[in-house]
mmCIF file of C-alpha atoms in Angstrom:
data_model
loop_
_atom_site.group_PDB
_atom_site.id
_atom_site.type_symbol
_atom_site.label_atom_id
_atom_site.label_comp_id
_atom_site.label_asym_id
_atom_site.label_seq_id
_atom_site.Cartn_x
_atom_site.Cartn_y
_atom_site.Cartn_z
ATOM 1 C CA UNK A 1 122.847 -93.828 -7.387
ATOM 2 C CA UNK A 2 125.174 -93.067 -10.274
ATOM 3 C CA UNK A 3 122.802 -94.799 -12.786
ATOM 4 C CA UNK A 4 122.986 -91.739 -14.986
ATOM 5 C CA UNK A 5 119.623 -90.063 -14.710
ATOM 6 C CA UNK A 6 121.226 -86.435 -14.527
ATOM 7 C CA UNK A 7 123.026 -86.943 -17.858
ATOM 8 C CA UNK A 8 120.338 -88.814 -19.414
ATOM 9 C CA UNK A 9 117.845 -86.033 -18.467
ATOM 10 C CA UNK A 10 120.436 -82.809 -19.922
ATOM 11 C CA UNK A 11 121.006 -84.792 -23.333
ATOM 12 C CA UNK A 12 116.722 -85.395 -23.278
ATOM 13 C CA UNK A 13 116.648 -81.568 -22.647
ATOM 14 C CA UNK A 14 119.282 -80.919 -25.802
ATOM 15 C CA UNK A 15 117.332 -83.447 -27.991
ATOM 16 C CA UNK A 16 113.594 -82.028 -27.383
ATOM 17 C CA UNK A 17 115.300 -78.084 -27.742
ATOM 18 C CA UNK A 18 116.928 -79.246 -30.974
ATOM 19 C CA UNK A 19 118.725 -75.786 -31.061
ATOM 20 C CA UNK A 20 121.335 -75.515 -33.638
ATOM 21 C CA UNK A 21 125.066 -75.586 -32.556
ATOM 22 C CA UNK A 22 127.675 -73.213 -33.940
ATOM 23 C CA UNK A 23 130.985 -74.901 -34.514
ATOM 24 C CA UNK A 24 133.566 -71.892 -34.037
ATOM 25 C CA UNK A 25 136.358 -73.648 -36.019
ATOM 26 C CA UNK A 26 134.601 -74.420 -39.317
ATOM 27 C CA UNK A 27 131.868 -71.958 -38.791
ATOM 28 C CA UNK A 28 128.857 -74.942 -39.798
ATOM 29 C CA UNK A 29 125.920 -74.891 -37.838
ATOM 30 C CA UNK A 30 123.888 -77.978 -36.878
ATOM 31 C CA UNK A 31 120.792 -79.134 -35.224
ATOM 32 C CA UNK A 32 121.445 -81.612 -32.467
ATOM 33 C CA UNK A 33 118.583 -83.961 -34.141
ATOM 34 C CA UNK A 34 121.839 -83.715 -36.935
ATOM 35 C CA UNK A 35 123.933 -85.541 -34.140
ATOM 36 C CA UNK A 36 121.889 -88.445 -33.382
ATOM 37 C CA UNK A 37 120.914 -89.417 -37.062
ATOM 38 C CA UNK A 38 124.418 -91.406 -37.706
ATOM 39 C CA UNK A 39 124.138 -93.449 -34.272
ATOM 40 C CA UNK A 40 120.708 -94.438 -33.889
ATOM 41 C CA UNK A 41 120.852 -97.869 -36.195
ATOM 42 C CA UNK A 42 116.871 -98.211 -35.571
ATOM 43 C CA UNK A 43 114.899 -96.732 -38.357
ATOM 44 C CA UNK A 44 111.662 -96.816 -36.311
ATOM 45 C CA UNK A 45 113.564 -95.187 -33.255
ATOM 46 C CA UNK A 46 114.993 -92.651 -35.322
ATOM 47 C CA UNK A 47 111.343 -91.854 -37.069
ATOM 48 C CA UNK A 48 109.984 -91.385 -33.589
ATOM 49 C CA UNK A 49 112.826 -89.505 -32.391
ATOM 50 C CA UNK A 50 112.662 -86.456 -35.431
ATOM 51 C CA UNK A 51 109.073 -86.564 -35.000
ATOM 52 C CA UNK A 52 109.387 -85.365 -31.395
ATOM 53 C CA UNK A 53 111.735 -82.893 -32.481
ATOM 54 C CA UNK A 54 109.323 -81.482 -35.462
ATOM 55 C CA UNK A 55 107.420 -78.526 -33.352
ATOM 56 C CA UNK A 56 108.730 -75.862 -31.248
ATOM 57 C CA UNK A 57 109.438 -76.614 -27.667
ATOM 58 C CA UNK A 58 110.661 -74.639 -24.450
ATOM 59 C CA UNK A 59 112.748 -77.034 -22.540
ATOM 60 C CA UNK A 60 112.825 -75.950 -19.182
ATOM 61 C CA UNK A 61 116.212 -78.328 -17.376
ATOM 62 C CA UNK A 62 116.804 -77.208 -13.464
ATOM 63 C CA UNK A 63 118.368 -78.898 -10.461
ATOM 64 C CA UNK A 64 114.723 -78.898 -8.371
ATOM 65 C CA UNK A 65 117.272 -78.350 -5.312
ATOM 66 C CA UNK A 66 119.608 -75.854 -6.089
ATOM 67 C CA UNK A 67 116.700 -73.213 -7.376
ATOM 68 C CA UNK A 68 114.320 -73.967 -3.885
ATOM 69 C CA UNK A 69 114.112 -71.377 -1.075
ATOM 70 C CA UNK A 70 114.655 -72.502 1.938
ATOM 71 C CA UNK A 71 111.085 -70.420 3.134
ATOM 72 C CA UNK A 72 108.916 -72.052 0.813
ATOM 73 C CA UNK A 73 107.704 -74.387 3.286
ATOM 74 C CA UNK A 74 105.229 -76.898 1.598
ATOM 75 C CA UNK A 75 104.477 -74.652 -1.337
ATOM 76 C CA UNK A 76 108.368 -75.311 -2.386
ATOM 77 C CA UNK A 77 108.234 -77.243 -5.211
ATOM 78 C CA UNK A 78 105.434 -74.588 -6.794
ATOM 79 C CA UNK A 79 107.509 -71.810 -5.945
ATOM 80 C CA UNK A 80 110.226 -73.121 -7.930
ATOM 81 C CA UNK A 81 108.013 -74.380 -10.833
ATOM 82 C CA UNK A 82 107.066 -70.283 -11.349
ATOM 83 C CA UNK A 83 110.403 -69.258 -10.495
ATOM 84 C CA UNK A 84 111.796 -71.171 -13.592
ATOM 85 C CA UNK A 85 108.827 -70.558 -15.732
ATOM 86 C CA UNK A 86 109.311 -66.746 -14.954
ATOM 87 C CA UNK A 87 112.974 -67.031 -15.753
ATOM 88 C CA UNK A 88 112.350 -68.674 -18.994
ATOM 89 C CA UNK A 89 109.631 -65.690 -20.025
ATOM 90 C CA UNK A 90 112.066 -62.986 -19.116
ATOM 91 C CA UNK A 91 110.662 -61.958 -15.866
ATOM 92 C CA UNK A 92 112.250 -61.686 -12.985
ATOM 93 C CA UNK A 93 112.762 -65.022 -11.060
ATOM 94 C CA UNK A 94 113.527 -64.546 -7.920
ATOM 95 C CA UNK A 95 110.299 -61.967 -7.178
ATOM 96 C CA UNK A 96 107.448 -63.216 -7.947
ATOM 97 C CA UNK A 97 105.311 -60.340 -7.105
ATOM 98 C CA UNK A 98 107.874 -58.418 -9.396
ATOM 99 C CA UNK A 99 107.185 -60.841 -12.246
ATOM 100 C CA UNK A 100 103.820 -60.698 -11.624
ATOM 101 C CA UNK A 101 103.686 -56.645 -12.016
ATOM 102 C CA UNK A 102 106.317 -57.219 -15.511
ATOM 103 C CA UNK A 103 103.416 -59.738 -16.563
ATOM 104 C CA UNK A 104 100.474 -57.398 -16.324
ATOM 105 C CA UNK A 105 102.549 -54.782 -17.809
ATOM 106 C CA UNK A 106 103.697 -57.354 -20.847
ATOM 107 C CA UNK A 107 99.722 -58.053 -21.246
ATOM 108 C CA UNK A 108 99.121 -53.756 -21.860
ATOM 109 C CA UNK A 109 101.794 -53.683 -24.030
ATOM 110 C CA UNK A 110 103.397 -51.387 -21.455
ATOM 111 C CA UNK A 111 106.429 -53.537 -20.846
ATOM 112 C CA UNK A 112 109.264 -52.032 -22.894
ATOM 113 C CA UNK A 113 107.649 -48.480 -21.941
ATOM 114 C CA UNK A 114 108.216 -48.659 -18.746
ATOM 115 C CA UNK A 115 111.417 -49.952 -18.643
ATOM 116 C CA UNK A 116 112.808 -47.169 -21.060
ATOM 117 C CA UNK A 117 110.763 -44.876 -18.411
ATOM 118 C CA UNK A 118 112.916 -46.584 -15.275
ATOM 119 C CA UNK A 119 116.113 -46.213 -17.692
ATOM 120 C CA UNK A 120 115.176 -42.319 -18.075
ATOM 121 C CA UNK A 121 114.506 -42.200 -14.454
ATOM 122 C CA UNK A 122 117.693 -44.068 -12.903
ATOM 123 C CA UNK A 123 120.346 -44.494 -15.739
ATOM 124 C CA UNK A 124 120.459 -47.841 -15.424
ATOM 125 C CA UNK A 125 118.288 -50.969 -16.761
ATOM 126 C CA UNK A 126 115.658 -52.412 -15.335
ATOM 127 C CA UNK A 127 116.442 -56.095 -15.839
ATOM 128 C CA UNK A 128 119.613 -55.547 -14.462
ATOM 129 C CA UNK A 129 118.407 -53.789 -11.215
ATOM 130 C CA UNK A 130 115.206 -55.459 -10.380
ATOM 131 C CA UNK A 131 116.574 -57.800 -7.891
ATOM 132 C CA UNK A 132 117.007 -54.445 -5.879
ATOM 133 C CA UNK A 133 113.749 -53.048 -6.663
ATOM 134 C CA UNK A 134 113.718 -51.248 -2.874
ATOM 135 C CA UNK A 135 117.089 -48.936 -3.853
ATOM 136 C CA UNK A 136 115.290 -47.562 -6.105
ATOM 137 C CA UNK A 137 111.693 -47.408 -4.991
ATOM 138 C CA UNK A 138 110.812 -43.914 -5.494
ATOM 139 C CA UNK A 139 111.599 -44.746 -9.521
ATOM 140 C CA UNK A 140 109.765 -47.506 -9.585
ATOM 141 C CA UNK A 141 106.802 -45.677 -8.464
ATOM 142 C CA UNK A 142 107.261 -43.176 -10.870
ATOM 143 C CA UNK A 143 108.126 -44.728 -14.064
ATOM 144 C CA UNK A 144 104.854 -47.271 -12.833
ATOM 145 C CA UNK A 145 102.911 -44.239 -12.384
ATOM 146 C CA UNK A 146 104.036 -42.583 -16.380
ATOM 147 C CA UNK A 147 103.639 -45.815 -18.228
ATOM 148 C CA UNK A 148 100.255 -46.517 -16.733
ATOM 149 C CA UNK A 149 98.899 -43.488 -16.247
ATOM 150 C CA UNK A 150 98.148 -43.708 -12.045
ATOM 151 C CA UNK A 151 98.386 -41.656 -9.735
ATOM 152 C CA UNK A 152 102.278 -42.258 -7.630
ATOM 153 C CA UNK A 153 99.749 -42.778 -4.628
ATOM 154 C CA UNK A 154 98.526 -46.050 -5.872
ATOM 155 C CA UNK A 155 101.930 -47.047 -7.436
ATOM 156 C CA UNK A 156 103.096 -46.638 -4.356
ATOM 157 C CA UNK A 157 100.954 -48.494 -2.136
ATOM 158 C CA UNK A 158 101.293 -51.412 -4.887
ATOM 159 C CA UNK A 159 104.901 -51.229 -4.484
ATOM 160 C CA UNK A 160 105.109 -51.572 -1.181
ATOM 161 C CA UNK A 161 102.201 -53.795 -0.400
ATOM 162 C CA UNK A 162 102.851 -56.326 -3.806
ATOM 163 C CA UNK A 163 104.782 -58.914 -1.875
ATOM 164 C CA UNK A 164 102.268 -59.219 1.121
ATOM 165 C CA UNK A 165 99.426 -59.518 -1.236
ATOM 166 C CA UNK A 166 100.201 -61.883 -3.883
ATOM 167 C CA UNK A 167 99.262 -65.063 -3.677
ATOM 168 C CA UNK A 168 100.855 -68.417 -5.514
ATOM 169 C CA UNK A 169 98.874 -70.976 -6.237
ATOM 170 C CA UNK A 170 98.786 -73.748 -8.835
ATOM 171 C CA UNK A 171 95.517 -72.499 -10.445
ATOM 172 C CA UNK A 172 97.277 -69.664 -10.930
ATOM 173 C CA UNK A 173 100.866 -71.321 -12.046
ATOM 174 C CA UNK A 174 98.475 -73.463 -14.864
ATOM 175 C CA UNK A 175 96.954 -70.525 -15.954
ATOM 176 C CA UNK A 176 100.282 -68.549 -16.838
ATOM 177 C CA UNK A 177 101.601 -71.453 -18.703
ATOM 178 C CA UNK A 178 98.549 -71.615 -20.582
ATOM 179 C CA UNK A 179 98.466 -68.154 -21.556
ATOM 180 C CA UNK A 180 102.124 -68.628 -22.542
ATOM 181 C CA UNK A 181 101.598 -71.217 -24.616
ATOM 182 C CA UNK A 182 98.519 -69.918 -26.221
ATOM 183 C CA UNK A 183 100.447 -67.032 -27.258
ATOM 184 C CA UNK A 184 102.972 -68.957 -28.861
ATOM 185 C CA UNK A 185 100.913 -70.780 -31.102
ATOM 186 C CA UNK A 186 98.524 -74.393 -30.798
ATOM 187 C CA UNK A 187 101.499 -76.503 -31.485
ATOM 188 C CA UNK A 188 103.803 -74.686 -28.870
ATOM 189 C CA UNK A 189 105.103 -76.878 -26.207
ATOM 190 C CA UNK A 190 106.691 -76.749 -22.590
ATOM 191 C CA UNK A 191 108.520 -79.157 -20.565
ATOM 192 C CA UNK A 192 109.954 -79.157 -17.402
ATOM 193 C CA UNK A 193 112.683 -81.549 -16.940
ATOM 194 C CA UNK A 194 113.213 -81.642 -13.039
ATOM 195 C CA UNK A 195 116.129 -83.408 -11.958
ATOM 196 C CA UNK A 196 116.773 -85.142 -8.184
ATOM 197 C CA UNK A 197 112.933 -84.987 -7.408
ATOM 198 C CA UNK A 198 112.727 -88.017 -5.381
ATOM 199 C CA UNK A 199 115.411 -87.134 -2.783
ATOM 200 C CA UNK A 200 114.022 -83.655 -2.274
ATOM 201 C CA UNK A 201 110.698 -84.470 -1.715
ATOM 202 C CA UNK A 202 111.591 -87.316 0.568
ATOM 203 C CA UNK A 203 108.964 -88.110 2.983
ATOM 204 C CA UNK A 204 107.494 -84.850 2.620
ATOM 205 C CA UNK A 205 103.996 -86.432 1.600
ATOM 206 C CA UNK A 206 102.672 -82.629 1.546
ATOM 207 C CA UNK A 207 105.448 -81.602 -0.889
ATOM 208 C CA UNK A 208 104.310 -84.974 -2.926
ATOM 209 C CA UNK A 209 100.942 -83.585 -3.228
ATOM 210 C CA UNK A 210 102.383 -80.479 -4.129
ATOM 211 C CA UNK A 211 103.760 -82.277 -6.896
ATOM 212 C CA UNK A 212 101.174 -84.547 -7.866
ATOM 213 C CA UNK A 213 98.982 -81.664 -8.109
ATOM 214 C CA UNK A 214 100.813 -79.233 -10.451
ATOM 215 C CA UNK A 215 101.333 -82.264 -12.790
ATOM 216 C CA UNK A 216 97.285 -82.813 -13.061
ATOM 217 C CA UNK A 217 96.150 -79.387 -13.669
ATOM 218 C CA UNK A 218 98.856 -78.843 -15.936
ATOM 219 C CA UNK A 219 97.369 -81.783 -17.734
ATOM 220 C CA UNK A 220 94.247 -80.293 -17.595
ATOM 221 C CA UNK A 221 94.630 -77.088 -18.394
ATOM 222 C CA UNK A 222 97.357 -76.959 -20.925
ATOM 223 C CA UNK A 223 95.620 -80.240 -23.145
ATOM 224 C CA UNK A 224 99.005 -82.188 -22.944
ATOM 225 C CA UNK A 225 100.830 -79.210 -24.199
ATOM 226 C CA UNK A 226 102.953 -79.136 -20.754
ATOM 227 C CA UNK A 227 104.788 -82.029 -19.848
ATOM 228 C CA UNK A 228 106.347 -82.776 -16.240
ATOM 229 C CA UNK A 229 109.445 -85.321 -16.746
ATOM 230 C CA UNK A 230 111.115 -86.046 -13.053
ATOM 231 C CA UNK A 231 114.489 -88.324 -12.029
ATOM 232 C CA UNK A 232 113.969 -89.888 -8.616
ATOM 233 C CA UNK A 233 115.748 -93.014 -6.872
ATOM 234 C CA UNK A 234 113.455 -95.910 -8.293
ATOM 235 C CA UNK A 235 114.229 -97.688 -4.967
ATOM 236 C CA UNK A 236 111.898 -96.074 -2.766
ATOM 237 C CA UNK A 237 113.239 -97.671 -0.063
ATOM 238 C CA UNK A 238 116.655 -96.272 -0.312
ATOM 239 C CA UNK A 239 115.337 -92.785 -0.224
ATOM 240 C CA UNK A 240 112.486 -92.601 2.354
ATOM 241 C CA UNK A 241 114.388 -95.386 4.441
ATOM 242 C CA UNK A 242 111.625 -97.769 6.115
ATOM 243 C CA UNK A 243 108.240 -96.816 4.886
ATOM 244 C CA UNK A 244 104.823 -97.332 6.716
ATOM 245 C CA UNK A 245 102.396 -98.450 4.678
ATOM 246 C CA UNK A 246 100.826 -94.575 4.348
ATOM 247 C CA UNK A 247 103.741 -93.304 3.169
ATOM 248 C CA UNK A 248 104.063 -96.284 0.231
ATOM 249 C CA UNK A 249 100.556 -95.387 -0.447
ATOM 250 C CA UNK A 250 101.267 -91.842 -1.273
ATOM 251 C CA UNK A 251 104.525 -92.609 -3.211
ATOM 252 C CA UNK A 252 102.354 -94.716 -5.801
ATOM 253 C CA UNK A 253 99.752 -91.903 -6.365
ATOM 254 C CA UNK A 254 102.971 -89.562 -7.511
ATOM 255 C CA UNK A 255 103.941 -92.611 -9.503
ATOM 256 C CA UNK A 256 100.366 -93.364 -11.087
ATOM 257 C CA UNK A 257 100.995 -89.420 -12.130
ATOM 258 C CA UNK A 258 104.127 -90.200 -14.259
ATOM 259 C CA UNK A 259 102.377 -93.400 -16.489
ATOM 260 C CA UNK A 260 105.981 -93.266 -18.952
ATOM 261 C CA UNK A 261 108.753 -94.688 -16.706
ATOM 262 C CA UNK A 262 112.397 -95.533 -17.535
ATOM 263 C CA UNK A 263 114.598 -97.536 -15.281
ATOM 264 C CA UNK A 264 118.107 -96.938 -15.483
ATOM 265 C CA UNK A 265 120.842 -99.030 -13.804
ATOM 266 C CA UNK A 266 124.443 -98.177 -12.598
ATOM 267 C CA UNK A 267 125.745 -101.880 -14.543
ATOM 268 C CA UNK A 268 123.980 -100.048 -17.997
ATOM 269 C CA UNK A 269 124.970 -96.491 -17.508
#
């Protein structure tokens, strides 16, 4: 505790973004990389570190706490995994059936149609009203049923069967981030930089596997193009109290996932 990992993980997540900064007072704009040059004294460290920074990356920096729901159950740590990957694409976050309908209509090239169609409709954007999709079901339906050229009966019985019948799964989850990043470009990348993992998993060993798996097929589906970087307690024993030996058997198959580990301590922080 208080080693630093949630600071060291936000300037990671500013470093691998490299976004430029705007200085308001003398109106220059910098890349962070621009920062770091003058303090890093190692030339090899330095070579490594702008080489990181040379393609385009989505850095993707959450609190894996503060963005769960509480409903989730042991599909909570997916749930927030697309809820964060949905943000970052522009759909909406907290709905994932609702992203999931704003996805198929992205794929058609339908997207922007249909939200003009639902501004028409209810004077109002849809971005801004989506997270109260049911006010305003009847436009839904029909600017659905314009931009895709449906009858309002089936709009409507997607509507109001979508959350009931779409399943989440980390096939699924993979396969979004793939066809992300295949859009983008081959040498596109994501990461998700998930801070406090350790102490919200606890001895969940079914929220563990949750994790475990997401990080493999992400491995295997993306080619290394989606990376997984976690903070956690590195005493084990401090977080899950005493463990049995099961438990200590499951917590080094989540570590055998994560091969690059850094150990930070309060005395070096």
């Amino acid at each position: 505790f208080g080693s630093g990992k949630s600071h060291f993980i936000k300037i990671l997540s500013y470093l691998l973004s490299n976004r430029p900064i705007h200085n308001p007072v003398t109106g220059e704009d910098r890349q962070v990389i621009d920062f770091f040059d003058p303090k890093v004294d190692d030339a090899m460290l330095l070579g490594d570190i702008k080489r990181a920074v040379t393609g385009k990356t989505d850095v993707i920096l959450f609190n894996i706490d503060s963005k769960a729901s509480s409903s989730a159950g042991r599909d909570a740590i997916l749930s927030v995994f697309l809820k964060v990957l949905n943000e970052k694409l522009g759909y909406s976050p907290d709905h994932a059936h609702i992203a999931h309908m704003e996805r198929y209509l992205d794929e058609k090239g339908k997207y922007a149609e249909f939200q003009n169609s639902y501004k028409m409709l209810t004077g109002t954007n849809w971005k801004d009203e989506r997270d109260a999709y049911e006010f305003n079901r009847d436009e839904v339906i029909e600017a659905l049923s314009k931009t895709l050229g449906q009858s309002q009966e089936s709009c409507e019985k997607w509507v109001d069967t979508g959350e009931s019948t779409f399943t989440l799964t980390i096939e699924n989850f993979t396969k979004w981030t793939k066809e992300y990043l295949d859009k983008k470009g081959p040498n596109h990348r994501v990461i998700f930089l998930v801070d406090e993992v350790g102490q919200f998993i606890g001895a969940d060993t079914a929220l563990m596997l949750n994790l475990q798996t997401i990080v493999e097929q992400l491995g295997m589906v993306c080619n290394g193009r989606a990376w997984v970087v976690v903070t956690s307690q590195e005493d084990i024993d401090a977080v899950l109290g005493e463990m049995r030996a099961s438990k200590e058997m499951d917590f080094s198959k989540i570590q055998g996932r994560f091969i690059t580990r850094l150990s930070l301590s309060s005395n070096n922080v």
